Coordinates of C-alpha atoms and ligand atoms in Angstrom, one line a residue:
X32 CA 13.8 -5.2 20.7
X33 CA 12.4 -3.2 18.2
X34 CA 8.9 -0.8 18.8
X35 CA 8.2 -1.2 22.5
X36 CA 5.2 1.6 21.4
X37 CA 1.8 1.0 21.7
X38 CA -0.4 0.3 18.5
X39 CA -2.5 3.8 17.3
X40 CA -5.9 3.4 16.6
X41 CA -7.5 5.4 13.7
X42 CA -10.3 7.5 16.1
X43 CA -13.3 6.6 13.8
X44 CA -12.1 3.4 13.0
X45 CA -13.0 0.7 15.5
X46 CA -10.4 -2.1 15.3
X47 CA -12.5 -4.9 14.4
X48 CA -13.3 -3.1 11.4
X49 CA -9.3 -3.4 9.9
X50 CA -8.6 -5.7 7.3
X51 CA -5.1 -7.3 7.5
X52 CA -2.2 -7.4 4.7
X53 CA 0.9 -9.3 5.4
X54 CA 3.8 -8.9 3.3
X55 CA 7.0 -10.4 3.5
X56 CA 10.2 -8.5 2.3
X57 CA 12.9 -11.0 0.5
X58 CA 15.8 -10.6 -0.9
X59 CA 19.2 -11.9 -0.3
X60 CA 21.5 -10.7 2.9
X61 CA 22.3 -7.3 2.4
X62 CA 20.2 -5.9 0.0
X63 CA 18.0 -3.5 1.9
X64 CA 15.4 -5.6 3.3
X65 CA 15.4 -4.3 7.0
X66 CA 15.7 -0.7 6.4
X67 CA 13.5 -0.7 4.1
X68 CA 11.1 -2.0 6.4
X69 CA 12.2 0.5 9.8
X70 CA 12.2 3.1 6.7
X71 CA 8.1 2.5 6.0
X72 CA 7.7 2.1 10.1
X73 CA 9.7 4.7 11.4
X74 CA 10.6 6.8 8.6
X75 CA 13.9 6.5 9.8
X76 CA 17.0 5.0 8.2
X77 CA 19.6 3.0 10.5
X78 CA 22.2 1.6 8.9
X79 CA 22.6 -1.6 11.0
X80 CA 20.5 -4.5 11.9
X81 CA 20.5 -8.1 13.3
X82 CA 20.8 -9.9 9.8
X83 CA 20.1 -13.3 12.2
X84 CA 16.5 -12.1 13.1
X85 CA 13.4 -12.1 11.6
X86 CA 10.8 -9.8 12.7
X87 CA 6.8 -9.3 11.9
X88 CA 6.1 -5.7 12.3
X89 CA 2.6 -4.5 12.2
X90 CA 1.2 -0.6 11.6
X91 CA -2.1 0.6 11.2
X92 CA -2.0 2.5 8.2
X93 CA -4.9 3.9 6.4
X94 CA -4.5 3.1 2.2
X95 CA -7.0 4.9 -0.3
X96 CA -9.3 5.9 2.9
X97 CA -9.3 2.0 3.9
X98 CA -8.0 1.2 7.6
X99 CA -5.3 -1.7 7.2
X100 CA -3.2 -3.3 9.4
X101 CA 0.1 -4.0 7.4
X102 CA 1.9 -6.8 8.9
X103 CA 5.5 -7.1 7.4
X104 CA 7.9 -10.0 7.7
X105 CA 11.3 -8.8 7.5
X106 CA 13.0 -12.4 6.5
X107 CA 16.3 -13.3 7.4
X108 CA 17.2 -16.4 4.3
X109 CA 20.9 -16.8 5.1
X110 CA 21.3 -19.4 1.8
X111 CA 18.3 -17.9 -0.5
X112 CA 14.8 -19.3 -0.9
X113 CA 14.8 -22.7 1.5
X114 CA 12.5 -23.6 4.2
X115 CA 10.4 -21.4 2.6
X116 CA 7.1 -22.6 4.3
X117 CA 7.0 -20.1 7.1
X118 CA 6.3 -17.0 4.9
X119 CA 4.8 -19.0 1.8
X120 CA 1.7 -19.7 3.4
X121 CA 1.1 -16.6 5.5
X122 CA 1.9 -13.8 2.7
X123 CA -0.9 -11.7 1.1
X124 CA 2.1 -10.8 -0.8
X125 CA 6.2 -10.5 -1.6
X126 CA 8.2 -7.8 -2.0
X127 CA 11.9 -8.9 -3.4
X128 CA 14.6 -6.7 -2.8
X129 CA 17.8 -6.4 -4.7
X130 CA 20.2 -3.7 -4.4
X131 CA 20.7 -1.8 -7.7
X132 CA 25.1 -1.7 -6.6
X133 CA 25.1 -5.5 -6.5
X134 CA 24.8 -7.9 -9.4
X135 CA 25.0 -10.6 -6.9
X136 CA 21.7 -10.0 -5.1
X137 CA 20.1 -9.4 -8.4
X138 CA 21.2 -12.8 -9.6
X139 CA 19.9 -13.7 -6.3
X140 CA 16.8 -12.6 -6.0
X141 CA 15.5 -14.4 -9.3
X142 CA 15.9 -17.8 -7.7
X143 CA 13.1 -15.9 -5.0
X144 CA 11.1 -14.8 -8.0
X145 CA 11.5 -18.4 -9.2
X146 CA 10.7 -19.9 -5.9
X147 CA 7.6 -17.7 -5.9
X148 CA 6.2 -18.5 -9.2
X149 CA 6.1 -22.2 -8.8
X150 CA 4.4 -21.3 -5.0
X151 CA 1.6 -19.4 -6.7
X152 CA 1.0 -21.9 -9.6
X153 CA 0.7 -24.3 -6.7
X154 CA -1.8 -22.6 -5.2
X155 CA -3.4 -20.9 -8.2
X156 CA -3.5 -17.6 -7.1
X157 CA -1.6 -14.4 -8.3
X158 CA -0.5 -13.4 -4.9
X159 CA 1.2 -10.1 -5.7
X160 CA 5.0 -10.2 -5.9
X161 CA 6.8 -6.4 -6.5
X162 CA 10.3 -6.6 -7.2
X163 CA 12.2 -3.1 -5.6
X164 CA 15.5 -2.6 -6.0
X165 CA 16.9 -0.6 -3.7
X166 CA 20.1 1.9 -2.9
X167 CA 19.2 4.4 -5.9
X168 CA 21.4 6.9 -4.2
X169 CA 24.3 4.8 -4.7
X170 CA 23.9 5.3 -8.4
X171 CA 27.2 5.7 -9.5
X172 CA 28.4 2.2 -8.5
X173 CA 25.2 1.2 -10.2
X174 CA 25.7 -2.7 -11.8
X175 CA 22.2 -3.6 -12.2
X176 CA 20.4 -1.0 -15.0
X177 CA 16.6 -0.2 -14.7
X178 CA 15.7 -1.5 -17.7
X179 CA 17.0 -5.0 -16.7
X180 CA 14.8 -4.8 -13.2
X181 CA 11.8 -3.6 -15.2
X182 CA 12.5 -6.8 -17.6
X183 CA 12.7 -9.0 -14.5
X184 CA 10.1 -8.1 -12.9
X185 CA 7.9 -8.1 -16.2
X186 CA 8.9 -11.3 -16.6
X187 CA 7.3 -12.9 -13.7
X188 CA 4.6 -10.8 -13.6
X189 CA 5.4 -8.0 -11.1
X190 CA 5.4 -4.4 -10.2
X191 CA 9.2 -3.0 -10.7
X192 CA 10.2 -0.2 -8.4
X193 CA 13.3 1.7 -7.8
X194 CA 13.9 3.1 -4.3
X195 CA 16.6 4.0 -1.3
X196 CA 16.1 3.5 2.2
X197 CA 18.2 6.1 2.7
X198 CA 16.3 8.7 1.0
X199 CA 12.9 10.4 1.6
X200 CA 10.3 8.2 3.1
X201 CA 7.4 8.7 0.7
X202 CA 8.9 6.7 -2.6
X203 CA 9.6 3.6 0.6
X204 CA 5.9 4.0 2.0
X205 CA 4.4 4.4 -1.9
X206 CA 6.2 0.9 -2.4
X207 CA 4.2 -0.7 0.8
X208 CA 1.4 1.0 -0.2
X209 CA 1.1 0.2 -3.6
X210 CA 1.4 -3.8 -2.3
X211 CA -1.6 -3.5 -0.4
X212 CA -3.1 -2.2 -3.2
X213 CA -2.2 -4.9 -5.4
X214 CA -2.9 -7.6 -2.8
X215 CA -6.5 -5.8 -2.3
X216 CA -6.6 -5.8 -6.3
X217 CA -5.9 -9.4 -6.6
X218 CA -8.7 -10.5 -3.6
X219 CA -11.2 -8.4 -5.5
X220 CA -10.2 -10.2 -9.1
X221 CA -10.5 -13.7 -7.7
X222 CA -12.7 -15.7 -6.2
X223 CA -10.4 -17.9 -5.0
X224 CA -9.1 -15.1 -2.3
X225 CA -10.6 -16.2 0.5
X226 CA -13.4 -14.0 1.5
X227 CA -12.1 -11.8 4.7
X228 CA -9.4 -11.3 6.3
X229 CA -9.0 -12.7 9.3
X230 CA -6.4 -11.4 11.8
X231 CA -5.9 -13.5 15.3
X232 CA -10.1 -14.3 16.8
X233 CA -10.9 -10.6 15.1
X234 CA -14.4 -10.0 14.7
X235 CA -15.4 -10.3 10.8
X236 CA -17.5 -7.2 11.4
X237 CA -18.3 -4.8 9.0
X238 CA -16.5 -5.3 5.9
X239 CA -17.8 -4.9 2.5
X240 CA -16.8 -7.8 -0.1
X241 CA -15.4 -4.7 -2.1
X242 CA -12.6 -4.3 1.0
X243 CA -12.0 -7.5 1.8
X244 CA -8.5 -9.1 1.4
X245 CA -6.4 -11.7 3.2
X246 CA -3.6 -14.1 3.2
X247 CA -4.3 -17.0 0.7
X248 CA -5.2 -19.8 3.2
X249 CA -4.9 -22.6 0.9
X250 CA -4.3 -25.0 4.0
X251 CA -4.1 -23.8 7.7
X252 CA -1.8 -21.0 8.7
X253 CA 0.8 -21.9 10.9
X254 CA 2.0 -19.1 12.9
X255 CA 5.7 -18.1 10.9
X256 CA 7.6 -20.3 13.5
X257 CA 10.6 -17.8 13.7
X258 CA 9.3 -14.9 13.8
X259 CA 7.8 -12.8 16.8
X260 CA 5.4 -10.2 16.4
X261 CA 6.2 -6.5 17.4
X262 CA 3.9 -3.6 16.8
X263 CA 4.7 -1.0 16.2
X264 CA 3.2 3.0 15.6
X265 CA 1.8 3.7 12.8
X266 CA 4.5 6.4 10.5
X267 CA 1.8 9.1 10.1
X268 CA 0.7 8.7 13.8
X269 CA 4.2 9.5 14.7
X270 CA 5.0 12.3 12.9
X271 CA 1.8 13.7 15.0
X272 CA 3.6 12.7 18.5
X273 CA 7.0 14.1 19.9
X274 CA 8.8 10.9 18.6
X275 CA 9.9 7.9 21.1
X276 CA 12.7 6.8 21.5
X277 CA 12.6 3.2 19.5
X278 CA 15.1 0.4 20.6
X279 CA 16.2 -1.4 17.4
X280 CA 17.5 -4.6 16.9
X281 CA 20.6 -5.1 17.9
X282 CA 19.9 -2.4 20.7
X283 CA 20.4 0.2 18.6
X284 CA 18.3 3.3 19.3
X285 CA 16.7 6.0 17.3
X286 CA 15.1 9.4 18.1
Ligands
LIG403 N1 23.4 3.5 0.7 C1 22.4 2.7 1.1 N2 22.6 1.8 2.0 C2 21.6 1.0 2.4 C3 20.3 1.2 1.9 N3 19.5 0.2 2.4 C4 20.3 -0.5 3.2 N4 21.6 0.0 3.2 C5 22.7 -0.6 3.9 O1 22.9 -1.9 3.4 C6 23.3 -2.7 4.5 C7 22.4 -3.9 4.6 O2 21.1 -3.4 4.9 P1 20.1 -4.3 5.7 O3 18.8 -3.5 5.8 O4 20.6 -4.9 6.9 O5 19.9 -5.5 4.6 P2 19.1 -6.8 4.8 O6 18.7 -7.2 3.4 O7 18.1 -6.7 5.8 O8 20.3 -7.8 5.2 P3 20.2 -9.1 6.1 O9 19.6 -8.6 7.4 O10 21.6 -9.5 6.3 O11 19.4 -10.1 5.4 C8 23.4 -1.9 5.8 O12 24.7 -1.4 6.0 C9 22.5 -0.7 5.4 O13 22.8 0.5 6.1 C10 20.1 2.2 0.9 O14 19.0 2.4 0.4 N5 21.2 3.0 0.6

């Protein structure tokens, strides 16, 4: 189990008050997708995981001096973009991974750009998608250039980013943050974004219109019926504490 920790809470921030931004990380096995996400939790890099499990993790994590709780779906596709329903109706928004030393899970991760495109013309909403490709530090095996993520990612419509678990934790928690950001830009742009975000019986207390951002309910969410829910402290509340000792998946443990 992974983040046995209890959740921190922001001092002047009462919880009712925190909007909610899930995002769920795709990408085809391999890529990057888990320690990416352990990276933006923990700051940490482990270099195995469970590829059979599929994980929400939540922090509390203050963006542009706005309390959010990130929730992030760490998927576990073992043949691409099928039975997609679980995440496609609870995302705020997508973050595809590739890994810059594979052509393979470049190729791969534009059938999940495809698969995402038709899902928001469906549902007529531009639910953020940022395309990352990850393992820059393994540059000199490089087989996927920049320019030919940048071109990918302009193509459908997204954010292009360059990063590596395994390298310092800011450029990985810029990624996240900048996908809240786009997800809160999006819910302010349209209408159609439903009003607030609503996390599980939360209180819609005190939110301004201006803050307000949520999962595209364009029919009832279903709880993602593989995933459990693990919370988990938030990275800058950590740094604060003498650091836990974290069991990951798998049972491995970090310090
Ligand atoms: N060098 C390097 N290795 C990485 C990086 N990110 C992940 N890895 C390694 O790549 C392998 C796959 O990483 P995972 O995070 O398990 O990839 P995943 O996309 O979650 O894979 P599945 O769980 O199988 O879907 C592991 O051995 C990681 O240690 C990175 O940025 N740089």
């Amino acid at each position: 189990m992974f983040g046995k920790g209890k959740t921190c809470h922001f001092a002047a921030v009462p919880e009712r008050y925190l909007a909610e931004c899930n995002l769920v990380v795709l990408g085809v096995m391999g890529s990057g997708k888990s320690a990416l996400t352990v990276k933006f939790l923990t700051k940490r890099f482990i270099s195995e995981y469970d590829p059979n499990l599929e994980d929400i993790y939540s922090s509390e994590e203050m963006i542009d001096h706005q309390p959010v709780m990130v929730k992030v779906m760490d998927t576990a596709d073992q043949d691409g973009p099928v039975n997609c329903e679980r995440y496609l109706s609870w995302a705020s928004g997508f973050m595809v991974v590739y890994s810059i030393d594979n052509m393979q899970s470049f190729k791969g991760c534009q059938r999940y750009l495809e698969a995402l495109a038709l899902h928001r013309k469906a549902i007529h909403l531009d639910v953020p998608v940022l395309l990352l490709g990850n393992k820059v530090d393994m540059e000199r095996y490089r087989q996927v250039s920049k320019s030919e993520g940048a071109s990918l990612a302009a193509r459908f419509g997204g954010q292009f980013y360059e990063v590596s678990a395994c390298l310092d934790f800011l450029s990985v928690q810029r990624v996240f943050h900048d996908a809240v950001r786009e997800v809160r830009r999006e819910a302010d742009r349209s209408p159609l974004f439903p009003p607030l975000c609503r996390g599980e019986d939360r209180p819609l207390v005190g939110i301004s219109s201006a803050h307000t951002f949520t999962t595209p309910c364009y029919k009832e969410l279903p709880a993602p019926a593989t995933a459990k829910l693990i919370t988990v402290k938030s990275s800058r509340a950590q740094s604060k504490r003498r650091a836990p000792t974290l069991t990951l998946l798998k049972g491995f443990k970090i310090f």
